[in-house]
mmCIF file of C-alpha atoms and ligand atoms in Angstrom:
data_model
loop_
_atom_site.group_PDB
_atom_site.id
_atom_site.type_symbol
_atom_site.label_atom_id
_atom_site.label_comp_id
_atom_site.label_asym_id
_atom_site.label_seq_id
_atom_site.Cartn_x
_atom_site.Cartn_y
_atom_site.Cartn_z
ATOM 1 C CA UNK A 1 -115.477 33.887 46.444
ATOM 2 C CA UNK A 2 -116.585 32.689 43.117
ATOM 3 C CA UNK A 3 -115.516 29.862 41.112
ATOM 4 C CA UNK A 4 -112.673 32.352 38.522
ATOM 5 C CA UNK A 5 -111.569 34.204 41.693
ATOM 6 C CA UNK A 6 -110.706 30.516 43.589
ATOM 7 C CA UNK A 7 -108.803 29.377 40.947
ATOM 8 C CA UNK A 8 -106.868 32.350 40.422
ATOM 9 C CA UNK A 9 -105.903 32.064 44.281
ATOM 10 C CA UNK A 10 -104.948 28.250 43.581
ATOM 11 C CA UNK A 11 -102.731 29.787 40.931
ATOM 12 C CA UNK A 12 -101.102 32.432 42.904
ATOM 13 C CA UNK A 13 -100.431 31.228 45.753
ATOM 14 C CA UNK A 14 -97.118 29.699 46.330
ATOM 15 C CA UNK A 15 -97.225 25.938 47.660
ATOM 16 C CA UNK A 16 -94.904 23.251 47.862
ATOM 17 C CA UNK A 17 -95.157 19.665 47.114
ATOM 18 C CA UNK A 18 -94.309 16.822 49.900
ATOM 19 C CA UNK A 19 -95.792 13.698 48.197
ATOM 20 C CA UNK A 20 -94.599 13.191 44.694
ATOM 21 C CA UNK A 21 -93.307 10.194 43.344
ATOM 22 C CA UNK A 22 -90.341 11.298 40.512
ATOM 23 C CA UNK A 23 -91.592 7.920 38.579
ATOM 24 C CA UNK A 24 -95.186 8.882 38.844
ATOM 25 C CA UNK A 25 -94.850 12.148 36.559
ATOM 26 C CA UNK A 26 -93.864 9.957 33.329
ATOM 27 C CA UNK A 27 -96.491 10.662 31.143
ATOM 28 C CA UNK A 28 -97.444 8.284 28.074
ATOM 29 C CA UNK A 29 -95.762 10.799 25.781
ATOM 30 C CA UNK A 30 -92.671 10.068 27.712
ATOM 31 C CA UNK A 31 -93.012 6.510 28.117
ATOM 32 C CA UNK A 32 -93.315 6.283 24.636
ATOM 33 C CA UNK A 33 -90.584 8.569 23.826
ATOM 34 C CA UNK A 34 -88.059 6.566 26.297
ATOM 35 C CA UNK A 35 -88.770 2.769 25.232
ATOM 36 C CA UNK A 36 -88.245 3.696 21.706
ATOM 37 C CA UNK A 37 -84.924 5.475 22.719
ATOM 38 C CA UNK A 38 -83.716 2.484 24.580
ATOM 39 C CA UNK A 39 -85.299 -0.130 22.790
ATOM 40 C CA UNK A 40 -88.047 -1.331 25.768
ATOM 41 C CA UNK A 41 -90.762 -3.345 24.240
ATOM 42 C CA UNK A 42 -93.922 -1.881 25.422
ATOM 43 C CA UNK A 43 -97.493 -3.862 25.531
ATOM 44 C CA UNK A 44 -99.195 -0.743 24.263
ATOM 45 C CA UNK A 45 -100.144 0.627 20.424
ATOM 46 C CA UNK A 46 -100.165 3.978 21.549
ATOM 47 C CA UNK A 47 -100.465 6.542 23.738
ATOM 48 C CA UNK A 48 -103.967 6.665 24.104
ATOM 49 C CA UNK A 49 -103.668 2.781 24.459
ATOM 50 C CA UNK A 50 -102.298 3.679 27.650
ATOM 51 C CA UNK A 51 -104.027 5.966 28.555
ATOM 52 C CA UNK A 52 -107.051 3.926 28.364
ATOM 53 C CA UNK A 53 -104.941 1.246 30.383
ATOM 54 C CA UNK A 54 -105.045 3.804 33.300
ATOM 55 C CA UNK A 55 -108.312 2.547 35.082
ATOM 56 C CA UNK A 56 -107.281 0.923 38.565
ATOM 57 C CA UNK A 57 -109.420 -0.815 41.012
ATOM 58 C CA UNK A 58 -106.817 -0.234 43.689
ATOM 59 C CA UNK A 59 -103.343 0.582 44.901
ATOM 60 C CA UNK A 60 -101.911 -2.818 43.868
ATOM 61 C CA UNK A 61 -103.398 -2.409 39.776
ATOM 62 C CA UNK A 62 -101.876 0.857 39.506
ATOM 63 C CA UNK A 63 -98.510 -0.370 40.986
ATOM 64 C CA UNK A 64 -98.536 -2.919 38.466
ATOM 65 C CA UNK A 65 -98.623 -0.814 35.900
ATOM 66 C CA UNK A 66 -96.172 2.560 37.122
ATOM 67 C CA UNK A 67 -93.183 -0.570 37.683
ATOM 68 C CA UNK A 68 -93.665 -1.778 34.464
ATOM 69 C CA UNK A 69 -93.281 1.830 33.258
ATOM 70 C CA UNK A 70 -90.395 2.467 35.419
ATOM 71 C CA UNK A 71 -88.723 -0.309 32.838
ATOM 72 C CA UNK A 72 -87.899 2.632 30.127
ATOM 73 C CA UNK A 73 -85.783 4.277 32.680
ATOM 74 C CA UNK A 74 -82.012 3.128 31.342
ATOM 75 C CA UNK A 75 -80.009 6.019 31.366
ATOM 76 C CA UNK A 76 -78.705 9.033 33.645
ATOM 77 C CA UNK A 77 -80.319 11.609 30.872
ATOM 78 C CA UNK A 78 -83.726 9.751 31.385
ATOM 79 C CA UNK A 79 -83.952 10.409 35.080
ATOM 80 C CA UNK A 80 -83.239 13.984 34.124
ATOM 81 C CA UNK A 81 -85.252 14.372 31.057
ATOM 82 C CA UNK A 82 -88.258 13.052 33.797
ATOM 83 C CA UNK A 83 -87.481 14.929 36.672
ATOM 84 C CA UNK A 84 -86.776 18.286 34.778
ATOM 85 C CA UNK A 85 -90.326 17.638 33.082
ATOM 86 C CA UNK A 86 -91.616 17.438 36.545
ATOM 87 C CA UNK A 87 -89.890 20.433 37.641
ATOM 88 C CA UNK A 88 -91.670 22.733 34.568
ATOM 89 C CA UNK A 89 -95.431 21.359 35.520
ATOM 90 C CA UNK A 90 -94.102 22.341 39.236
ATOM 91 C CA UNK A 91 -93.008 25.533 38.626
ATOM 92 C CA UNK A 92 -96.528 26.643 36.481
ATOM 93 C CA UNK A 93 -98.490 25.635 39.241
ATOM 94 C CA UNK A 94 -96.503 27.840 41.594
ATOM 95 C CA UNK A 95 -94.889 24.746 43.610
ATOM 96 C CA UNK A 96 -91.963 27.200 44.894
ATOM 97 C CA UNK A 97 -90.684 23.941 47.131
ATOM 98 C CA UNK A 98 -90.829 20.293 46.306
ATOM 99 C CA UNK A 99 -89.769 16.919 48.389
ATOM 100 C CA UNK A 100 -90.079 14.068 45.880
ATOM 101 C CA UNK A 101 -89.643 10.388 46.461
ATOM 102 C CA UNK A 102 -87.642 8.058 44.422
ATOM 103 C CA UNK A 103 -87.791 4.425 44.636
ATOM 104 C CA UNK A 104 -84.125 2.743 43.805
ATOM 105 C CA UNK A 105 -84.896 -0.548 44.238
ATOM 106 C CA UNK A 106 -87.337 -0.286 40.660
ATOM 107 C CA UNK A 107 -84.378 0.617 39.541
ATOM 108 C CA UNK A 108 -81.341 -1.062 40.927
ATOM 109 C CA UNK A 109 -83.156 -4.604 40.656
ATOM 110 C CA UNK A 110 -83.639 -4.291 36.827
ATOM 111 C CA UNK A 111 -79.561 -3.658 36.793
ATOM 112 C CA UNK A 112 -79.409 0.131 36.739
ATOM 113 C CA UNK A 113 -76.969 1.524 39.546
ATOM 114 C CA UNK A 114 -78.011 3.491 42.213
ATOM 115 C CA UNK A 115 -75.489 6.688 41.365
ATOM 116 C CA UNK A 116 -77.244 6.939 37.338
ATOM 117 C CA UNK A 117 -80.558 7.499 39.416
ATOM 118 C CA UNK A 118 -79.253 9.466 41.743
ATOM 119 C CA UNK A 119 -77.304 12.106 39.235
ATOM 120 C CA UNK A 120 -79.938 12.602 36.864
ATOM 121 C CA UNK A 121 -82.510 13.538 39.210
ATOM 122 C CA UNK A 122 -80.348 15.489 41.453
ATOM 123 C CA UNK A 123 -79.112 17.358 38.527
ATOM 124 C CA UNK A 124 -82.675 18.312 37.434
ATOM 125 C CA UNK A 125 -83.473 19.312 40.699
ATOM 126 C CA UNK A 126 -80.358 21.938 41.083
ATOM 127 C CA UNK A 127 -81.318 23.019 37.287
ATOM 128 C CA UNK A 128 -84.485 23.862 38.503
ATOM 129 C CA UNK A 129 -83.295 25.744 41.570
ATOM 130 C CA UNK A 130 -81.201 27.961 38.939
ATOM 131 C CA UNK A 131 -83.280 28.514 36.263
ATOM 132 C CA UNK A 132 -86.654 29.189 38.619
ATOM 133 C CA UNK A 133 -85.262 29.311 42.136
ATOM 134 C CA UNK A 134 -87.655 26.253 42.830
ATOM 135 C CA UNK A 135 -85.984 24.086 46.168
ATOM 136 C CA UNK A 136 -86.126 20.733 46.703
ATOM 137 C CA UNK A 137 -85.440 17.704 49.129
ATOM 138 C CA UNK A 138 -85.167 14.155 48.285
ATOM 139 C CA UNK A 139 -86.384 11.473 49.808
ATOM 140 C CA UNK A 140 -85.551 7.661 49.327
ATOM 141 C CA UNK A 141 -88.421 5.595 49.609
ATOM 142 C CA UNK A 142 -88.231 2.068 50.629
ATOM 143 C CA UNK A 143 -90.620 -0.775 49.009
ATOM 144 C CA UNK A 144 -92.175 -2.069 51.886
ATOM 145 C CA UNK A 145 -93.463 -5.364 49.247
ATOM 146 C CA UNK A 146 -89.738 -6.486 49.802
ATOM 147 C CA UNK A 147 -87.846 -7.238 52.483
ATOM 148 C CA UNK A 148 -86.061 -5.138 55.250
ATOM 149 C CA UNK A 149 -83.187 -6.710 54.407
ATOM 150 C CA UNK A 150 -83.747 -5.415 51.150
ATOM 151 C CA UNK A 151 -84.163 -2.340 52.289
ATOM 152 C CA UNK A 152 -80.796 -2.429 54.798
ATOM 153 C CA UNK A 153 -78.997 -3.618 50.970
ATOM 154 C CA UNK A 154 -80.212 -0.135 49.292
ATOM 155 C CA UNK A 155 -79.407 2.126 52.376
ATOM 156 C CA UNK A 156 -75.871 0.365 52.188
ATOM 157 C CA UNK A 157 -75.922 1.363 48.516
ATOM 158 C CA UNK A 158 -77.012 5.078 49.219
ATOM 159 C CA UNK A 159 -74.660 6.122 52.123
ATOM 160 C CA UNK A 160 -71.754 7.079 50.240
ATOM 161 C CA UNK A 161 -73.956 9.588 48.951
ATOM 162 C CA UNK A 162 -76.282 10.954 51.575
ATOM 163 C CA UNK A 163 -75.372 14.390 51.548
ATOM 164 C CA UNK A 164 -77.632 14.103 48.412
ATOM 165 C CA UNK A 165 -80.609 13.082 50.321
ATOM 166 C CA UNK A 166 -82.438 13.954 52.543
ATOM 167 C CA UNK A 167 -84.570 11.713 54.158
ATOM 168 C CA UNK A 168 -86.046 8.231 53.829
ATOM 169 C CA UNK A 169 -89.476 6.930 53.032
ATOM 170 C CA UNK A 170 -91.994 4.131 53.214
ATOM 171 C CA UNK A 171 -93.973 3.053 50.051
ATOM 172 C CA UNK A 172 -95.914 0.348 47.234
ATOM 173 C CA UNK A 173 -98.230 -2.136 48.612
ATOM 174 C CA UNK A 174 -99.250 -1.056 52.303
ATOM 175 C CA UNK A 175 -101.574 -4.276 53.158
ATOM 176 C CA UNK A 176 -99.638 -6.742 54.995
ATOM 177 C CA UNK A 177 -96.598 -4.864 55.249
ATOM 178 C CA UNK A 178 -96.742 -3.020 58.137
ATOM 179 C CA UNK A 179 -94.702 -0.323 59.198
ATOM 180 C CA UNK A 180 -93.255 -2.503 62.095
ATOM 181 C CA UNK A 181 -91.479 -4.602 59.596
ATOM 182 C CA UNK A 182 -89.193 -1.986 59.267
ATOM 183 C CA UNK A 183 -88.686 -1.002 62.209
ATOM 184 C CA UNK A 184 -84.767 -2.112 62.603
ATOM 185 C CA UNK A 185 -84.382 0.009 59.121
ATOM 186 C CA UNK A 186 -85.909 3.256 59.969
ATOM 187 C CA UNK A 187 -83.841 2.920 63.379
ATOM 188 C CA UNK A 188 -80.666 2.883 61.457
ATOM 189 C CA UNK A 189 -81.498 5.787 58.901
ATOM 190 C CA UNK A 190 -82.058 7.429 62.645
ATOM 191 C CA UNK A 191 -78.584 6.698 63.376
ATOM 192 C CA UNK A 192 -77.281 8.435 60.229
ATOM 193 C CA UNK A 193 -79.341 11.440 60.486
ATOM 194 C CA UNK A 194 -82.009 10.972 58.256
ATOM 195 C CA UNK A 195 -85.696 11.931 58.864
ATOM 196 C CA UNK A 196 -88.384 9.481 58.174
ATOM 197 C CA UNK A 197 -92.239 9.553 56.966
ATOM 198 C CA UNK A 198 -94.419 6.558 55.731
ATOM 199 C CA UNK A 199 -97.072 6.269 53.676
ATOM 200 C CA UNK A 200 -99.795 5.027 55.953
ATOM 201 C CA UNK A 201 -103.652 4.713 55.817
ATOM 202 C CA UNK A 202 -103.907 5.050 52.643
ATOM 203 C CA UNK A 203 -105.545 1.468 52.108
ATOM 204 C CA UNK A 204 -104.115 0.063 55.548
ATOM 205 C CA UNK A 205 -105.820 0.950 58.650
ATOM 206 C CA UNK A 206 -105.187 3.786 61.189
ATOM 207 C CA UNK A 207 -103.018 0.956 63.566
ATOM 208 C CA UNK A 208 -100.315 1.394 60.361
ATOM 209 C CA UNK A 209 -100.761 5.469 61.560
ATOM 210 C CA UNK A 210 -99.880 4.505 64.680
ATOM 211 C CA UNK A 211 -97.007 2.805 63.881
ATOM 212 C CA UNK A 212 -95.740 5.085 61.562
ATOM 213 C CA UNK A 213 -95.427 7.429 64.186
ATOM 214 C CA UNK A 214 -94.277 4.856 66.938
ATOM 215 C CA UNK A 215 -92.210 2.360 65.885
ATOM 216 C CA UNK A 216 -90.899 4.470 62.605
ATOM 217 C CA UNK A 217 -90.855 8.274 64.225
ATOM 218 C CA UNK A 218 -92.344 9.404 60.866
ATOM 219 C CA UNK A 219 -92.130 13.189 61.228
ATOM 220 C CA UNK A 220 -95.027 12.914 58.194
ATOM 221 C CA UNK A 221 -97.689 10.678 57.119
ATOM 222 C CA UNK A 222 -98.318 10.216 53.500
ATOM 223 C CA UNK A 223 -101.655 10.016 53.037
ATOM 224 C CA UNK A 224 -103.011 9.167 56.173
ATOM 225 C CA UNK A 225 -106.699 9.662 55.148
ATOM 226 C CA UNK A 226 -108.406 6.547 57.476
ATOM 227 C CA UNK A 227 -107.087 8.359 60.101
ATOM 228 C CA UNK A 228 -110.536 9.606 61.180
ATOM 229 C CA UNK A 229 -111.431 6.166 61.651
ATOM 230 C CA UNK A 230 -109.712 6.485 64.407
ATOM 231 C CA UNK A 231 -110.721 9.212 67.599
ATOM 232 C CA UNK A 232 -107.678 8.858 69.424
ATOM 233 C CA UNK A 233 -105.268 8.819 66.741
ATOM 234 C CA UNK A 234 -107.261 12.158 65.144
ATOM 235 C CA UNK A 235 -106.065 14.063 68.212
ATOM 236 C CA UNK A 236 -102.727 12.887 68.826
ATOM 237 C CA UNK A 237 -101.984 14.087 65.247
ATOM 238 C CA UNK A 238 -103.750 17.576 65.942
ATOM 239 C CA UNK A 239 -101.817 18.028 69.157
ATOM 240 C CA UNK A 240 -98.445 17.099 67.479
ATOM 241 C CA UNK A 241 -99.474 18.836 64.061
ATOM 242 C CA UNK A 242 -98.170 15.559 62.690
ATOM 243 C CA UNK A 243 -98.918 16.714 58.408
ATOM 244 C CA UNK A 244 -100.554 14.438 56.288
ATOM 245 C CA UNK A 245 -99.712 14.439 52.872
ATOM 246 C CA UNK A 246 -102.873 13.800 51.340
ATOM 247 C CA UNK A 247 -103.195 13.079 47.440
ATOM 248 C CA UNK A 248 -107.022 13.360 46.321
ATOM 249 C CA UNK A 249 -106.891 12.186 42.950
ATOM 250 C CA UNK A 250 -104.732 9.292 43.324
ATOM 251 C CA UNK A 251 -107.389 8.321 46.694
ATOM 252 C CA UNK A 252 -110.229 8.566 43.771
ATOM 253 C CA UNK A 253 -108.565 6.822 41.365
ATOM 254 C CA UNK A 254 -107.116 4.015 43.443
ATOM 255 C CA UNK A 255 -111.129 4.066 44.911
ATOM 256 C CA UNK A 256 -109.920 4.590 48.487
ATOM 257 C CA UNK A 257 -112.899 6.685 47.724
ATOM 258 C CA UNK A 258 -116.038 5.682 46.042
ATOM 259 C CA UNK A 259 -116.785 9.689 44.659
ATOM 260 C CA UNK A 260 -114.821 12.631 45.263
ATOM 261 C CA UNK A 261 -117.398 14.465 47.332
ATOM 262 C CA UNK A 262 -116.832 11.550 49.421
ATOM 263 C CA UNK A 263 -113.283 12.572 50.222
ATOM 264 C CA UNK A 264 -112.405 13.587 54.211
ATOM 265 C CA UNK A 265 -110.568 16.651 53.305
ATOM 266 C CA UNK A 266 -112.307 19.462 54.781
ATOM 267 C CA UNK A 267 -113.257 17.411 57.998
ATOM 268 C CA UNK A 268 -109.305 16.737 58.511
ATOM 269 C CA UNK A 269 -108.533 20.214 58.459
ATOM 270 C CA UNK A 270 -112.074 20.943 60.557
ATOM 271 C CA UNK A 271 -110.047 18.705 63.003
ATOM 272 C CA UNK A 272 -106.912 21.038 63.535
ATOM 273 C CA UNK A 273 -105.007 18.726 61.266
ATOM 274 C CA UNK A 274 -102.018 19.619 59.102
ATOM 275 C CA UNK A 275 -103.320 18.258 55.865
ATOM 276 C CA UNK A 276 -102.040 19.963 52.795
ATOM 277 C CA UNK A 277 -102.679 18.595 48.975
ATOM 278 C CA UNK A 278 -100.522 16.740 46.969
ATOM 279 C CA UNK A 279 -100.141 14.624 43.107
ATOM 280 C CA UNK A 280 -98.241 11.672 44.120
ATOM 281 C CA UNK A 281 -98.083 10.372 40.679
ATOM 282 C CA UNK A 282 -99.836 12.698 38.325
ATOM 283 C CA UNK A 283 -99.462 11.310 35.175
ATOM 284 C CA UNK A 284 -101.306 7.956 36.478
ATOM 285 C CA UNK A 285 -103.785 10.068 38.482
ATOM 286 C CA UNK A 286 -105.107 13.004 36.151
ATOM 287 C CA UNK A 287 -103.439 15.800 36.877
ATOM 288 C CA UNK A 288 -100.577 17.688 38.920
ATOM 289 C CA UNK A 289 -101.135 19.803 42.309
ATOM 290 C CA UNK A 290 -103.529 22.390 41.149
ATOM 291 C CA UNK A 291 -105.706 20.061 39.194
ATOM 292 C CA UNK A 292 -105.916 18.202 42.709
ATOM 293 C CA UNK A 293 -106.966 21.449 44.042
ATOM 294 C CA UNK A 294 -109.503 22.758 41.772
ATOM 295 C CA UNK A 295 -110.955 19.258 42.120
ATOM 296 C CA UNK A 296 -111.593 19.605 45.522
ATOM 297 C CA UNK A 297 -112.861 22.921 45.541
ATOM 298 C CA UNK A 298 -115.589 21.566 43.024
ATOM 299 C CA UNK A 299 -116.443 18.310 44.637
ATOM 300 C CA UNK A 300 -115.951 19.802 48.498
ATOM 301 C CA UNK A 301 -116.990 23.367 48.003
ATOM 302 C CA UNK A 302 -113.651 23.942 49.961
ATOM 303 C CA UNK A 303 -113.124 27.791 50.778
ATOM 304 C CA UNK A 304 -110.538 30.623 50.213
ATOM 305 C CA UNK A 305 -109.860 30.400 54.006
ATOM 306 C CA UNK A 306 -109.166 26.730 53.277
ATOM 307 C CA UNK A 307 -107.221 26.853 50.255
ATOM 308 C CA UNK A 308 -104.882 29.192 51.788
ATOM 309 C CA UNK A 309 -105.089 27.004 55.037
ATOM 310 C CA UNK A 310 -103.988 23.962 52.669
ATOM 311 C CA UNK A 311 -100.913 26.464 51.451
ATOM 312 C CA UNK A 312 -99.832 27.593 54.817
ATOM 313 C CA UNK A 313 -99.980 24.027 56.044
ATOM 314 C CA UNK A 314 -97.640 22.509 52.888
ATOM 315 C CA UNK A 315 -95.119 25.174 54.170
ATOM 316 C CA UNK A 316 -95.111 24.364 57.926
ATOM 317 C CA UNK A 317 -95.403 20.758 56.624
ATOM 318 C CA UNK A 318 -92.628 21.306 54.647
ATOM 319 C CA UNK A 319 -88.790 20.420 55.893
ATOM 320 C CA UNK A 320 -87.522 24.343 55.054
ATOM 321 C CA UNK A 321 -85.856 26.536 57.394
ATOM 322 C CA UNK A 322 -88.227 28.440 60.403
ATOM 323 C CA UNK A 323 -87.267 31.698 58.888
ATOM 324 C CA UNK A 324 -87.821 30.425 55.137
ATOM 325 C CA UNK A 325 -91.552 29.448 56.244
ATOM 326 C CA UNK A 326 -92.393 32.619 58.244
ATOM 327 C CA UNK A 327 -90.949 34.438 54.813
ATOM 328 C CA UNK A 328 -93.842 32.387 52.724
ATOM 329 C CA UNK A 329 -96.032 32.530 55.226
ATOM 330 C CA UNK A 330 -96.198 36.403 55.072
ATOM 331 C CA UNK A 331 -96.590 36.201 51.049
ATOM 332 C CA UNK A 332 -99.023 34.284 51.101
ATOM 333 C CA UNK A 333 -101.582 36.335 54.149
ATOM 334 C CA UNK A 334 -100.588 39.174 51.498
ATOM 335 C CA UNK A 335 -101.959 37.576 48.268
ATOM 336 C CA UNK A 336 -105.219 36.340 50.394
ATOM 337 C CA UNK A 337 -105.678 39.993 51.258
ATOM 338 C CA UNK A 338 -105.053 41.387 48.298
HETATM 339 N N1 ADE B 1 -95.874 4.363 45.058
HETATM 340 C C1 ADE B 1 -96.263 5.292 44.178
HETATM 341 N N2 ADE B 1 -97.456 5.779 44.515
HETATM 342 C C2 ADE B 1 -97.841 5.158 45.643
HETATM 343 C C3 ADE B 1 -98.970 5.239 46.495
HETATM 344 N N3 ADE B 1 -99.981 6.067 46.246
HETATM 345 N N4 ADE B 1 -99.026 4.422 47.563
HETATM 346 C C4 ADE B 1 -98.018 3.584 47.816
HETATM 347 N N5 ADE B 1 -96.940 3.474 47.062
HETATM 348 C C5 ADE B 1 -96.840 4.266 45.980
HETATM 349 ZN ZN1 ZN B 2 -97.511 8.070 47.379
#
């Protein structure tokens, strides 16, 4: 297939998204937009101050930076102004089903309650299911940088209102916090019903993988990428089809790898693997999910077969219904035949 005929497959096939970070998609524009609103001092001239700003040498200098954006985020009408923007760039790159990640405690330690998150992005998210029938899940992700008792203090906050959620997460600064420091946590979100995955080898090494699974039950790895460092641990998650969420922009920009031709993709999926392609946080990273794709398909040479492969996998990756994934999985072996 040529170049044109790849990306109109990237564009017409319908995908979801399992690795997206809601605070992640606030571009500079926005940024700018909210601190004026709410009065935020920001250390930046302008937007293409930022922009210029957004050079990272790993995951810890770009965390730096996204929390001290997350600081223009006041009111119940900013999460939804962000999310709903998030939902648009979704829905033009075909995302028919997204599972995005907030982080609360950015939030709820700078004073702003748990519910004012919580309503504006779950009213984005069911304005997007109206006005373009795109679904959602959402998943609270703990900070694994603070503590689990932390952690147990948020899920206490949340509980009145997990009907609205749907699962929990793991995420920020993976070296030195291990997954087993959670391990009490994720037990109790267990208890209550709520499915877990866990960032994991994204800059940590394949043991965190292990323990993700282990000690955590993630049903999904986020990331996951040093995996293949790792023989055993590469076929335990091809027997299980355990999915890993992988993000290849944000692993180039956070130089998990040196050069994108560098990137493990194809070999993962070579491997039986569940991989499927994701933004995480797109406005830090360069661009949203089909940006991620095209960019692999120029730096990997990846294939039609393996772009729809990547789309078939985000479905069966994906927390829908059985009969809701055999329904996209038939659109989509008709648009690659078409
Ligand atoms: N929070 C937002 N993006 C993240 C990433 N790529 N890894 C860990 N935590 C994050
Ligand atoms: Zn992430």
């Amino acid at each position: 297939m040529t170049q044109p005929a790849t990306n109109t497959l990237i564009q017409a096939l319908p995908k979801t998204e399992l690795h997206l970070h809601i605070e992640g998609t606030l571009e500079p524009e926005m940024l700018f937009a909210l601190a004026e609103r709410n009065s935020v001092k920001l250390p930046y001239a302008s937007v293409e101050a930022v922009r210029a700003a957004y050079s990272f040498s790993d995951l810890q200098s770009f965390l730096d930076l996204y929390y001290a954006g997350a600081s223009v985020l006041i009111t119940e009408q900013d999460f939804f102004e962000l999310t709903w923007a998030y939902c648009e760039r979704a829905h033009a790159d075909n995302i028919v089903h997204t599972e995005i990640f907030f982080d609360p405690q950015t939030h709820t330690a700078r004073g702003i309650a748990f519910i004012t998150v919580l309503n504006g992005i779950t009213r984005a998210l069911a304005q997007a299911k109206e006005r373009f029938g795109l679904t959602s899940k959402l998943i609270l992700c703990f900070l694994r940088h603070l503590s689990e008792e932390d952690g147990f203090a948020t899920l206490a906050e949340a509980e009145p209102y997990l009907d609205r959620i749907d699962g929990v997460g793991l995420d920020s600064s993976e070296l030195g916090h291990p997954p087993e420091k959670f391990q009490r946590l994720f037990a109790r979100c267990a208890e209550l019903g709520l499915p877990a995955v866990a960032h994991a080898g994204e800059e940590g090494p394949a043991d965190y993988i292990w323990q993700a699974l282990d000690l955590l039950q993630a049903r999904r790895i986020d990331h996951g990428v040093r995996c293949t460092e790792d023989a055993a641990l590469v076929k335990r998650l091809a027997r299980d089809r355990v999915p890993l969420t992988v993000c290849p922009l944000s692993n180039l920009k956070l130089c998990v790898v040196k050069d994108m031709r560098d990137h493990n993709l194809r070999e993962l999926l070579a491997a039986g693997l569940c991989a499927m392609v994701n933004s995480d946080d797109p406005a830090y990273f360069g661009g949203y999910l089909n940006t991620n794709l095209i960019a692999c398909r120029d730096a990997l040479g990846l294939t039609a077969a393996e772009v729809v492969q990547l789309a078939k996998n985000s479905f069966e990756a994906s927390w829908l219904s059985a009969a809701e994934k055999q329904r996209y999985a038939a659109e989509i072996d008709r648009i690659a035949l078409a």
